[in-house]
PDB file of C-alpha atoms and ligand atoms in Angstrom:
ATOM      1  CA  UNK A  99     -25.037 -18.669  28.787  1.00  0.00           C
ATOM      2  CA  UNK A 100     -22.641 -16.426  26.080  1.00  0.00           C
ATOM      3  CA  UNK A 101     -19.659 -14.757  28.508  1.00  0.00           C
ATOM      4  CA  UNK A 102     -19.757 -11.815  26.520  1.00  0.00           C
ATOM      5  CA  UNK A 103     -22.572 -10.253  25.633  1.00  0.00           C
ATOM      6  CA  UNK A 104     -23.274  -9.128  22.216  1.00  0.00           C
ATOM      7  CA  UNK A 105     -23.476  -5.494  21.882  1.00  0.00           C
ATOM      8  CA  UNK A 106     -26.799  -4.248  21.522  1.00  0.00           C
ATOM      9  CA  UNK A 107     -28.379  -2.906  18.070  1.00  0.00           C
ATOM     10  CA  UNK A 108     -27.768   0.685  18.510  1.00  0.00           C
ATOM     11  CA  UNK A 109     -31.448   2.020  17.230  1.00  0.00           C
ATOM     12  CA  UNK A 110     -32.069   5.936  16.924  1.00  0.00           C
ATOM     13  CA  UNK A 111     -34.943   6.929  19.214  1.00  0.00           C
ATOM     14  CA  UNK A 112     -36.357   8.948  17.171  1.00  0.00           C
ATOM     15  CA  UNK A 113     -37.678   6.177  15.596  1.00  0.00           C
ATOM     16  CA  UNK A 114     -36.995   3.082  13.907  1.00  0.00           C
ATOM     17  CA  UNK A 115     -36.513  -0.443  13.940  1.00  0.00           C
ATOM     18  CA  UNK A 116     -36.674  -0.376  10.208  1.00  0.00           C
ATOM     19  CA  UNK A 117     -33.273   0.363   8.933  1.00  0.00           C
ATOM     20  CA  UNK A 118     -31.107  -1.902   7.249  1.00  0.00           C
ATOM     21  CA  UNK A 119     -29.402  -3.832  10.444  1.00  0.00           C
ATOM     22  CA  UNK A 120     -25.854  -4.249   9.521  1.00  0.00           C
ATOM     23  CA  UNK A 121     -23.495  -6.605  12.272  1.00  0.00           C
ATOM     24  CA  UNK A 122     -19.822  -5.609  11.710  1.00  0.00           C
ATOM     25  CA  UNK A 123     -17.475  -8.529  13.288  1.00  0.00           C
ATOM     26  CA  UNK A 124     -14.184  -6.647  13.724  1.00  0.00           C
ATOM     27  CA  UNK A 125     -11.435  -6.716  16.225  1.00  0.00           C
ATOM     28  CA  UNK A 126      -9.637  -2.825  15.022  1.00  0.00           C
ATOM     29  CA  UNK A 127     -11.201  -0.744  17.531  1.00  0.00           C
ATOM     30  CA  UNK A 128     -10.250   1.943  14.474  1.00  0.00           C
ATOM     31  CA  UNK A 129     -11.692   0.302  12.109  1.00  0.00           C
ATOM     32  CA  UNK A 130     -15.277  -0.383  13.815  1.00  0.00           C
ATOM     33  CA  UNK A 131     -15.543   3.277  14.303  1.00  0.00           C
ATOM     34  CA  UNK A 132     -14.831   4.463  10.741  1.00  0.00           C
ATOM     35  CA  UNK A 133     -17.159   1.432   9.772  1.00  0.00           C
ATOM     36  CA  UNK A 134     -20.088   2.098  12.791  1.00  0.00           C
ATOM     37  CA  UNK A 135     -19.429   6.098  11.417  1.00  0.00           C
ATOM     38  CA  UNK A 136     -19.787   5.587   7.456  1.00  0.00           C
ATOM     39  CA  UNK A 137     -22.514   2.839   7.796  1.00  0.00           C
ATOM     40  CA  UNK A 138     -24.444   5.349  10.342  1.00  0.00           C
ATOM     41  CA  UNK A 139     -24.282   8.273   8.355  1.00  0.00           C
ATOM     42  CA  UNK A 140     -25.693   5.978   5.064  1.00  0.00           C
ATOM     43  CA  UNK A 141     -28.493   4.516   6.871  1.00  0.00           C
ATOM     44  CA  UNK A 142     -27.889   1.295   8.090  1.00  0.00           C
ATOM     45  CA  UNK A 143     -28.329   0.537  12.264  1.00  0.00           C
ATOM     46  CA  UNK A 144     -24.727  -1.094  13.285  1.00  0.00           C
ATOM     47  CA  UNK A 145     -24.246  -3.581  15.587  1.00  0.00           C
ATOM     48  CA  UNK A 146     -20.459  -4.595  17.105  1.00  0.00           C
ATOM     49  CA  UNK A 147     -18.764  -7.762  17.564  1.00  0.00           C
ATOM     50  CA  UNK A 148     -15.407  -8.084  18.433  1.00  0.00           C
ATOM     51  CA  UNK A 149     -14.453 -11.797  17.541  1.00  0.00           C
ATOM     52  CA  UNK A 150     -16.370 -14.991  16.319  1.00  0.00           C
ATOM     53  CA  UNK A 151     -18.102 -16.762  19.178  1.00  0.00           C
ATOM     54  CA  UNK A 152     -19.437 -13.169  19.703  1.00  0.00           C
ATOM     55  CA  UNK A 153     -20.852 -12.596  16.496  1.00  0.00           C
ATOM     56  CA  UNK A 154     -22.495 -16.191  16.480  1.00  0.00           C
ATOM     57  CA  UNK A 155     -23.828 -14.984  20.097  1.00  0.00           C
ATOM     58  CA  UNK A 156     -25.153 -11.694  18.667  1.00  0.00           C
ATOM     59  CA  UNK A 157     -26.740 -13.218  15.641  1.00  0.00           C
ATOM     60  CA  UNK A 158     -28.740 -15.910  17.394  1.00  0.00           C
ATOM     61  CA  UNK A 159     -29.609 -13.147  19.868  1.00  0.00           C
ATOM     62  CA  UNK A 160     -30.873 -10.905  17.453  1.00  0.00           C
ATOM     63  CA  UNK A 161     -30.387 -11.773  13.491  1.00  0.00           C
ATOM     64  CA  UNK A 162     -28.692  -8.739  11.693  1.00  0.00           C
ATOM     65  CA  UNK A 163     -29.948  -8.120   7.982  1.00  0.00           C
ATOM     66  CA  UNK A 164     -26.589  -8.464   7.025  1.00  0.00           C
ATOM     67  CA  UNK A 165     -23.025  -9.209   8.683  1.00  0.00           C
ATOM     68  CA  UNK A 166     -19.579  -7.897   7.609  1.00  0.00           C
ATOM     69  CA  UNK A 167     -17.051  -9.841   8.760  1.00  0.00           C
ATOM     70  CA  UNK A 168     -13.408  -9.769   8.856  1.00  0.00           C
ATOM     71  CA  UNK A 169     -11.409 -12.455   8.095  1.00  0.00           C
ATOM     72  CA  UNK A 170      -8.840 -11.901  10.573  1.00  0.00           C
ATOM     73  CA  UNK A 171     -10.256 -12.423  14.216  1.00  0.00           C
ATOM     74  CA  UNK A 172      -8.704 -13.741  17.552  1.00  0.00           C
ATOM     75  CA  UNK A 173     -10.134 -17.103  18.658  1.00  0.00           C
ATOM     76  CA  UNK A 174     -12.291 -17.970  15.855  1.00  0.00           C
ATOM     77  CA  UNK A 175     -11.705 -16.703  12.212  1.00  0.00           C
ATOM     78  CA  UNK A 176     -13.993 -15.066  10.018  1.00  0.00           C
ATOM     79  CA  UNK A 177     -14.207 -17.963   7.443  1.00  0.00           C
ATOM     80  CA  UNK A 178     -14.690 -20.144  10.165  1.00  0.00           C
ATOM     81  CA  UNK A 179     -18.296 -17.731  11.536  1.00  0.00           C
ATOM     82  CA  UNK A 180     -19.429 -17.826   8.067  1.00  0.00           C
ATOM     83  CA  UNK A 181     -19.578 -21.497   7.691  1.00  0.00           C
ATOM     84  CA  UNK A 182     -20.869 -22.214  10.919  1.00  0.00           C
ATOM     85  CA  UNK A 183     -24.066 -19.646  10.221  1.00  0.00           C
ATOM     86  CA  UNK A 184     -24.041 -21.430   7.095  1.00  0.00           C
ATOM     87  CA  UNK A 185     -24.599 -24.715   8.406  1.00  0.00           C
ATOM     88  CA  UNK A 186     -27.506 -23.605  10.538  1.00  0.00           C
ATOM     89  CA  UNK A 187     -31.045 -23.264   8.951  1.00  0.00           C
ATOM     90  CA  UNK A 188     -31.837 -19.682  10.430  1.00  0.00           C
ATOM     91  CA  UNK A 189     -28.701 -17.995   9.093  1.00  0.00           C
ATOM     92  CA  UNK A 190     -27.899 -19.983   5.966  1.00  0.00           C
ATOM     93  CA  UNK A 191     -28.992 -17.526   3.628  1.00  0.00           C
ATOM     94  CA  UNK A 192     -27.860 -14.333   5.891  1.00  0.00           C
ATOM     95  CA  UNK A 193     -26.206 -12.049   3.741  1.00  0.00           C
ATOM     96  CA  UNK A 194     -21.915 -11.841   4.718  1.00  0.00           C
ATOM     97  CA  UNK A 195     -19.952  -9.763   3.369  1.00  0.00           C
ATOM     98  CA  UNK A 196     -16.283 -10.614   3.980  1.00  0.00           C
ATOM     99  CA  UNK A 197     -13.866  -8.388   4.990  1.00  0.00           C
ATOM    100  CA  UNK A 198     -10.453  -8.762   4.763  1.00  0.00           C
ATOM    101  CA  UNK A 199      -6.854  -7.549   4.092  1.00  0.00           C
ATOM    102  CA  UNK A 200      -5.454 -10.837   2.136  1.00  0.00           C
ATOM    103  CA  UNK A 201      -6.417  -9.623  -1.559  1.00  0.00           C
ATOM    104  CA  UNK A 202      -4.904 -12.805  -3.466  1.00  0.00           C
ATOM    105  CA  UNK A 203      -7.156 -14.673  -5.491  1.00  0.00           C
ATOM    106  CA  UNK A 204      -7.056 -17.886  -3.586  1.00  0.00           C
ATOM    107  CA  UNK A 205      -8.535 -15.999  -0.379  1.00  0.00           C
ATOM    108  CA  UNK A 206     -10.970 -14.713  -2.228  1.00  0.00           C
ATOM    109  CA  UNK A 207     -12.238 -17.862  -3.336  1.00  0.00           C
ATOM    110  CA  UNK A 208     -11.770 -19.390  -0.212  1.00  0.00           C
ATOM    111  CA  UNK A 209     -14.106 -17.027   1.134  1.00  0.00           C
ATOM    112  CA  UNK A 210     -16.431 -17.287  -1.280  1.00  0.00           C
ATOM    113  CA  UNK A 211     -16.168 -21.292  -0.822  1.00  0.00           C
ATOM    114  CA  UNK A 212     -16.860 -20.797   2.875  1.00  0.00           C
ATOM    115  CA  UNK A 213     -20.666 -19.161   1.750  1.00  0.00           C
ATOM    116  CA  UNK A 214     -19.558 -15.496   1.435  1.00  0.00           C
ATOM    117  CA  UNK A 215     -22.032 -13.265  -0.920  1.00  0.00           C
ATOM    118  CA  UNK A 216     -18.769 -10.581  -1.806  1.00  0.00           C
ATOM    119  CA  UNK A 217     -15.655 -10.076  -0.372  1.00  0.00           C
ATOM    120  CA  UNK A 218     -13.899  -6.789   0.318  1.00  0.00           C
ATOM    121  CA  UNK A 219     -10.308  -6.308   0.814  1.00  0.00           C
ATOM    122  CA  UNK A 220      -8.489  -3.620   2.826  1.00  0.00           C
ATOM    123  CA  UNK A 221      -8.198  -0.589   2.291  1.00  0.00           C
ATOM    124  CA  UNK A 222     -11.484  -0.210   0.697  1.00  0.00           C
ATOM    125  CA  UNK A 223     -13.262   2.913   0.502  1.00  0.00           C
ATOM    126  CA  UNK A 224     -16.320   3.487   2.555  1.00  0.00           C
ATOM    127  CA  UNK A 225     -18.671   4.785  -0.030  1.00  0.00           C
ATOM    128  CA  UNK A 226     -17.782   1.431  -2.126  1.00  0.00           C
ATOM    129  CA  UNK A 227     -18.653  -0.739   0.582  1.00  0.00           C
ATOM    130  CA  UNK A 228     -21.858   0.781   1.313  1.00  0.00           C
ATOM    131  CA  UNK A 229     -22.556   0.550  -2.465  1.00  0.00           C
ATOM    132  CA  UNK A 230     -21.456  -3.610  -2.367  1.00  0.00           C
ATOM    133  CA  UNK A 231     -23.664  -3.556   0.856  1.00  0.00           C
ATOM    134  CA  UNK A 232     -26.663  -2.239  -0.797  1.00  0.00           C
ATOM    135  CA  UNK A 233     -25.969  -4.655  -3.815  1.00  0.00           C
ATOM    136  CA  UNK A 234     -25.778  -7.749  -1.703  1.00  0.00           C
ATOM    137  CA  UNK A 235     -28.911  -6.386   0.015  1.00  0.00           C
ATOM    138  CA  UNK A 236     -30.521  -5.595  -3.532  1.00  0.00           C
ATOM    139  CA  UNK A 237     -29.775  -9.135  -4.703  1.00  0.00           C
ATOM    140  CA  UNK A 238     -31.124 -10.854  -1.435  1.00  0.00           C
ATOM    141  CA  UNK A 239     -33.569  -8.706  -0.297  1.00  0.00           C
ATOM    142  CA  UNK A 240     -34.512  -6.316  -2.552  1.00  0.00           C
ATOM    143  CA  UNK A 241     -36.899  -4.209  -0.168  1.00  0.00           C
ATOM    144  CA  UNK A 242     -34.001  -3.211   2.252  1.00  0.00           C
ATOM    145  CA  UNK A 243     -31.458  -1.544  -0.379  1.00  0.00           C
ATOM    146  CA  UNK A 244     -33.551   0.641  -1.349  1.00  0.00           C
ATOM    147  CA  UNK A 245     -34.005   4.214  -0.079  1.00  0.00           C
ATOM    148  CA  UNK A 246     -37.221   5.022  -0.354  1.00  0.00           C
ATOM    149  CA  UNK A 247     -40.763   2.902  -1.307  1.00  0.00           C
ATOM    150  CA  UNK A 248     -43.553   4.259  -3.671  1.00  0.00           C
ATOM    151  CA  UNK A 249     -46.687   3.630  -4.702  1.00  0.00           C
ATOM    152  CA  UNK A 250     -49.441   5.357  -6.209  1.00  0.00           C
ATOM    153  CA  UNK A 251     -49.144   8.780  -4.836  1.00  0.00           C
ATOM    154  CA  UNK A 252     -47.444   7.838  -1.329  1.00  0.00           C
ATOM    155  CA  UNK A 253     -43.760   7.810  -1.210  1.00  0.00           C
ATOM    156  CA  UNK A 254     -42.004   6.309   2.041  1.00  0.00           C
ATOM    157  CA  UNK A 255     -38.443   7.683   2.606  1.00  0.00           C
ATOM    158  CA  UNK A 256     -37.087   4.702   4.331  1.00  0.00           C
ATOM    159  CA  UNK A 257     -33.979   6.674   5.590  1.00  0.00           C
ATOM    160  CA  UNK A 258     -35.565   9.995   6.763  1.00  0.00           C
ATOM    161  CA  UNK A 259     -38.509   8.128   7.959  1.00  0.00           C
ATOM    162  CA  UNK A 260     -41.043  10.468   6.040  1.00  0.00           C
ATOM    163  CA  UNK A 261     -43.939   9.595   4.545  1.00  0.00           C
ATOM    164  CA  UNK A 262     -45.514  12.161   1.742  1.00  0.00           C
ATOM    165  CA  UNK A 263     -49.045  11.247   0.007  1.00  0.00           C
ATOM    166  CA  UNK A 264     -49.249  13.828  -3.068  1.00  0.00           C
ATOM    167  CA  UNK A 265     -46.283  15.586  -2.000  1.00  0.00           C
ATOM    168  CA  UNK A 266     -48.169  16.439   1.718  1.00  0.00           C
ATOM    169  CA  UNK A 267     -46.722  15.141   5.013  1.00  0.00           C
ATOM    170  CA  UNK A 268     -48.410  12.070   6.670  1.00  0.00           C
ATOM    171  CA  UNK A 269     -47.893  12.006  10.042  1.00  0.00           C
ATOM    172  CA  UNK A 270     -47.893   7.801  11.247  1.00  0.00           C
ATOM    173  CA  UNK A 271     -46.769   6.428  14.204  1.00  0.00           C
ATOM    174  CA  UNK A 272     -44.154   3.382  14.608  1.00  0.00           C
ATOM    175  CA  UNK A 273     -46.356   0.345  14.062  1.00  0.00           C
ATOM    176  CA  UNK A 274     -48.702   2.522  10.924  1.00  0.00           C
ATOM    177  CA  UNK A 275     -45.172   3.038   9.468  1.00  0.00           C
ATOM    178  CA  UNK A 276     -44.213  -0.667   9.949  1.00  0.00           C
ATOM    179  CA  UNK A 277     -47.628  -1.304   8.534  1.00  0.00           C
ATOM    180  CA  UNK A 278     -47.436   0.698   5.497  1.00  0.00           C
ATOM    181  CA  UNK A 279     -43.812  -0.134   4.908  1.00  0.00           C
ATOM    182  CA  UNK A 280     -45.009  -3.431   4.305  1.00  0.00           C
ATOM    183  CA  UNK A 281     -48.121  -3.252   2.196  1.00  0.00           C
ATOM    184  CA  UNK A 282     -45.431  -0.920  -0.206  1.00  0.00           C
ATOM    185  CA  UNK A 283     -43.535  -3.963  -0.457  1.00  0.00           C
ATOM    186  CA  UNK A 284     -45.991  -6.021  -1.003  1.00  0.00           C
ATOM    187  CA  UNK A 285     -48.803  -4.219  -3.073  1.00  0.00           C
ATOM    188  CA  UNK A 286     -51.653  -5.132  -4.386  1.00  0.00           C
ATOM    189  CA  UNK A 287     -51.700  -8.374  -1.916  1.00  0.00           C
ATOM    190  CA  UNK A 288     -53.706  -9.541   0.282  1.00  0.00           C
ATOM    191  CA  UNK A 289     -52.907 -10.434   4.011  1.00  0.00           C
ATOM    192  CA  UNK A 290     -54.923 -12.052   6.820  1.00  0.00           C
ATOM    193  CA  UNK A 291     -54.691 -10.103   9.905  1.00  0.00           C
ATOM    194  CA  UNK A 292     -52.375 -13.161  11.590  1.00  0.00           C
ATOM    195  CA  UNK A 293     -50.268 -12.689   8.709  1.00  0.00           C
ATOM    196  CA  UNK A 294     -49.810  -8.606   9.671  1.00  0.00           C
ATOM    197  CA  UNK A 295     -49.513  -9.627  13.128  1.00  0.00           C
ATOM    198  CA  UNK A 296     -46.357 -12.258  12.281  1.00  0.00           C
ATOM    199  CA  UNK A 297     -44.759 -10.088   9.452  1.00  0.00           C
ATOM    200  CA  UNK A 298     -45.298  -6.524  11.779  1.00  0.00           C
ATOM    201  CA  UNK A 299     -45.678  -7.125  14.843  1.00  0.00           C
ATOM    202  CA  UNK A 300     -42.845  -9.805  14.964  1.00  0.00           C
ATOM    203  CA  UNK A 301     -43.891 -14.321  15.763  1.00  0.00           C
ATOM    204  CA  UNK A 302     -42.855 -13.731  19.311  1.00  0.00           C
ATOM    205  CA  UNK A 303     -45.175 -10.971  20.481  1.00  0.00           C
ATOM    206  CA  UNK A 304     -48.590 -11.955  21.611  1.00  0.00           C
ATOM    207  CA  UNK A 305     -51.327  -9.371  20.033  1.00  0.00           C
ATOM    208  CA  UNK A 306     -55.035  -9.911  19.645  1.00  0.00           C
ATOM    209  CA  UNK A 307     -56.169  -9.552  16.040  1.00  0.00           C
ATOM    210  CA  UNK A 308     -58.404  -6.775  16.391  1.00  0.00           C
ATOM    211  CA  UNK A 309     -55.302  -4.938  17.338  1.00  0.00           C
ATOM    212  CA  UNK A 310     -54.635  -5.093  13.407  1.00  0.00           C
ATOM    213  CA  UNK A 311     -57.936  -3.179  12.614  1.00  0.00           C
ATOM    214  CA  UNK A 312     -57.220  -0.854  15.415  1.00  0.00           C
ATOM    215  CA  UNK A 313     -53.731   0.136  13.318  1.00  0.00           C
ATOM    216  CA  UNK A 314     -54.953  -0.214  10.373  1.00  0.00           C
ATOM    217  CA  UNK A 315     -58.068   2.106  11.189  1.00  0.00           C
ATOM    218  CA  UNK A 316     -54.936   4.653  12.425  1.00  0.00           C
ATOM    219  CA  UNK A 317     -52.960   4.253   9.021  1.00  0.00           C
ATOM    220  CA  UNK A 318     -56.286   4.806   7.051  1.00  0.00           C
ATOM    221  CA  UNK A 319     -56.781   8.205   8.689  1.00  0.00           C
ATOM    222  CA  UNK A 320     -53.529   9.739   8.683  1.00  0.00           C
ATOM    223  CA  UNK A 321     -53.122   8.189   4.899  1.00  0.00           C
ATOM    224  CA  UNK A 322     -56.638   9.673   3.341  1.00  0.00           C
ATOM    225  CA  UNK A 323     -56.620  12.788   5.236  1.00  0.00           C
ATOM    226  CA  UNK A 324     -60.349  13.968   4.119  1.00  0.00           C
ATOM    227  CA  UNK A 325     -60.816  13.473   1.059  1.00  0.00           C
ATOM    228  CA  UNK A 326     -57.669  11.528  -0.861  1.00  0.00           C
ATOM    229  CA  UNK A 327     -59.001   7.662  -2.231  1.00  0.00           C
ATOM    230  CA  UNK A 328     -59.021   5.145   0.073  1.00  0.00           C
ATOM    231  CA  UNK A 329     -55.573   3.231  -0.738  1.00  0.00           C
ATOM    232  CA  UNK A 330     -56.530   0.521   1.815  1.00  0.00           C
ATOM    233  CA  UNK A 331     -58.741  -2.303   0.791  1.00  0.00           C
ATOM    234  CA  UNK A 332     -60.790  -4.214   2.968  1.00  0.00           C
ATOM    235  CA  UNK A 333     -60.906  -7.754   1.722  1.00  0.00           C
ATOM    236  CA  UNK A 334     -64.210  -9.349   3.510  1.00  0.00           C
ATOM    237  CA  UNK A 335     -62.933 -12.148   5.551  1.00  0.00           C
ATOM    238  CA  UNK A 336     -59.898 -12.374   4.337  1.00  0.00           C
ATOM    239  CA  UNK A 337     -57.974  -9.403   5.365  1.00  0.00           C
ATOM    240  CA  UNK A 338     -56.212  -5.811   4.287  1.00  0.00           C
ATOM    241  CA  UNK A 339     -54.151  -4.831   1.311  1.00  0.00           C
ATOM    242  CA  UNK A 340     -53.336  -1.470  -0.051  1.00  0.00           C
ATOM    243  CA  UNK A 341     -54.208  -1.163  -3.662  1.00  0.00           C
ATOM    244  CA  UNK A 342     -55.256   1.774  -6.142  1.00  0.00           C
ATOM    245  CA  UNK A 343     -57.512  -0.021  -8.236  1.00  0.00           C
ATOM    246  CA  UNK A 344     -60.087  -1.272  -5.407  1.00  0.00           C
TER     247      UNK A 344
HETATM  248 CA1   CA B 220      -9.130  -8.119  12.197  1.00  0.00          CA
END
């Protein structure tokens, strides 16, 4: 049982669980709202945590896509979060981003010692820690940096949440998005409808199969409209991928 519990992802109800998650672990009230404000307003969804054993709560209760963390926290400091998700399987590769106002060299080794992927000293500008946010993101997982996803004649604006086939609107609901988002990351492969279920519908969540065909049946309509090419291949017992060529 944590004593404090973490701060929920703040999610926009409009839509999406698919932004960039970004866990800032900061105890300047100040700061978290300039931080919670800039990374908002560039895309990300920002979760709080005001010292180290409630970051390490937060993660394991929900894994951010990446974590900023201060050095300087009460109780536990930042170094000292970062080596301890290091140590642990789930969260050793987790993208951190330090944060910190000690700007000598040797911190900044030390932090990068402890399993930091950059280090930021204060003051820093927001729009240059957005940009080393989106290049730590780039370099680990290139599909979440970016803004928007193409592929043949469908573009995905990850940020806006607006899909366009051949310039027109498509209209898709959350899971057809979630769907599509990830056959643009992945095109041209093939996956089995468990594998759609694990990577879309999430390992914990219990859905029949033929759920998949159901959603993918959904996607295929709004995607084609009447008469565009079917994008979506069919792959006889094997599964679904989207691809131009089939
Ligand atoms: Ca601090």
């Amino acid at each position: 049982m944590s004593m404090a519990a973490p701060v929920p992802l703040r999610r926009d109800p409009q839509a999406t669980t698919m932004k960039p998650r970004v866990l800032v672990v900061e105890d300047e009230a100040a700061l978290v709202e300039l931080l919670r404000y800039n990374l908002e307003q560039a895309g990300f969804a920002v979760a709080v945590a005001c010292d180290g054993e409630e970051a390490l709560a937060a993660v394991k209760e929900d894994t951010p896509d990446l974590i900023l963390l201060d050095w300087m926290l009460p109780l536990m400091s930042g170094i000292e979060v970062c080596r301890q998700l290091r140590r642990q399987t789930p969260t050793a590769n987790l993208p951190i981003i330090m944060l910190t106002a000690r700007g000598e060299e040797g911190d900044r080794v030390r932090g990068l010692d402890a399993g930091a992927d950059d280090y930021v000293a204060k003051p820093f500008s927001p729009t240059e820690l957005v940009a080393r946010i989106r290049a730590v993101l780039r370099r680990i997982r290139p599909a979440l940096a970016d803004e928007a996803l193409s592929y043949a004649d469908i573009v995905m604006d990850l940020v806006a949440h607006r899909v366009t086939r051949a310039g027109k609107p498509v209209h898709l609901g959350p899971t057809e998005f979630r769907l599509l988002r990830h056959f643009m990351e992945h095109p041209g492969r093939v996956f089995s409808r468990e594998q759609l279920l694990d990577s879309v519908w999430g390992k914990d969540v219990y859905v029949e199969a033929r759920t998949v065909d159901v959603h993918i049946r959904r996607l295929r309509i709004a995607l084609n409209g009447d008469h565009d090419a079917d994008l979506i291949r069919t792959v006889r017992a094997a599964g679904y991928a989207l691809d131009a060529q089939g």
